[in-house]
Each structure stands twice: as C-alpha cells, then as structure tokens.
Amino acid sequence: MKKFLFCTFLCFGVAFTMTSCKQNNDKPPYQLNIPKKTSISISYEEMGGVKVIPVKLNGVTMNMIYDTGCSGIHLSLNELQTLYKNGKFSQEDVLGVEYSSIADGSIVENGSINIKEIKIGDGDDCIVLHDKTATVAPNQIAPILLGNEVLDELASVEVDNVNKKINFYKK
C-alpha cells in the first residue's frame, strides 16, 4: 500500500513538473528592444508671473496656464467658441453646469464640457489624454488653465526654471 501511494504521488509529481515547466515559445506582448520615452519636456513662457504652455484641445492649439492649484481644466467662452468654429466641439460635448470655488473663496457657476482629446507635445513625443472634463466660464476673458484633471494622469511633473521647461513624466 505504501509503495502504491508512493508511486501515485511520484507520478503526479512528475506530471505536474512536466506541465508546469513547459517552454512557451510565444513572444511577449511587448517589445523590449524599442526604448519607450517616459517623459516629455515642454518649453514655457512666463506671462504676468505665470507659466504658459501650448496644448492642443481637440486638435486646436491653445496657450494654457500651467496651474497646479486648479482642480481641472478651465476655459473661457472665447476658447469654446474657437473650438466650435473649427468644428471641434458639438452639442454632444456639453455635460451640464458645475459649481466651482475660486481663489477668493466665492462659488461660481460654469458650464461643463467634455474635451475629447488633450495633447501635450508634438509628434510621437507627446502625451495624449482622452475624454476629460473642462469647465467653461461664461465670459470672454477668463484664464485658460491646465490643472489637475490632466496633471493627475501623469506620474509626476517637474518645473525646470533654469531652462524654462516643464518635464511631464508618463505613468
């Protein structure tokens, strides 16, 4: 009986070892020989004490204020009209109304829209995000802010004040 149990366990052990050590000749789903850029650097301009970078919203380039104190993306009615005139915004992108607390502590009512594509950088060397919510101030002169709705999608962000660049690190 002991010999039978020993042989049974031995057979199971050999079968288990042979099936678990099977060689898999398939290639992995990624290519290790192609270096992947994990960061991009964008030059900024200082305007009125703030850092401004070019960002494409639905394919339209806009100079946006890099603002870590802003919880989202904020546009003025002027930028919304620019998107609409260029065929980059439609009624389907309207999400509704949103209330926001601004720097002075007051609460303001803004429109809420969907930005289908946000692109920071050019060519293959860029960060592309899809379907992000933005607020729209009901006036023509509100600042255009790139805030945490985008920045939270990144691993980290570094401001290089010497070279006037913002380095965005991908997750």
Steps between C-alpha positions, in 0.01 A plus 500: 500500500783737589670416173177571308455841670864583441470412129176700468653811659813454290295479178298811595820683589668414170186590300461829688867589450487421128188709438606795716847524344373496144694736274293779349641612167257789451644851500396729782227757418756780507833565336786549739743620234305821425580772754186668633525868580363548850508878508456803281629853545294801400645850490296758684467876480453719802212741458390716790672274752346174375635218283325454165536193275344403164239224531275356229136464599313292242776588252494877559815649658439727798748663735398380844617604845669214685311519831550237770246685716220441249305179548415459135516655157348845472414691184330827419202532269745629237688166482173308485394714203837433333450125538146528364603715200769244411251213514671354809207536740133404473186492712583137588805625693291710741480330840303758698569751775765482769568716804858586587675669788747759373814640666314771695268236651187595308290246311443549127284320247674365191406286205638148494621342175686194378836549330544198274877531464771691686846488346812632670805492273542423130535194280585171667648692792174600668245418766145442379202479734141431401160605633589748772251739659559874473313795647410803291462845653206695359724791397758574231801586716532219756846341516564173319626257765664159471449349843478173684244335269802452272789509747352216710529271195880530511755331724656836585570847369823695546553869432849589377520873565859523370419367151136623504357152441232289661584129503198270494566139608262235370355228721 
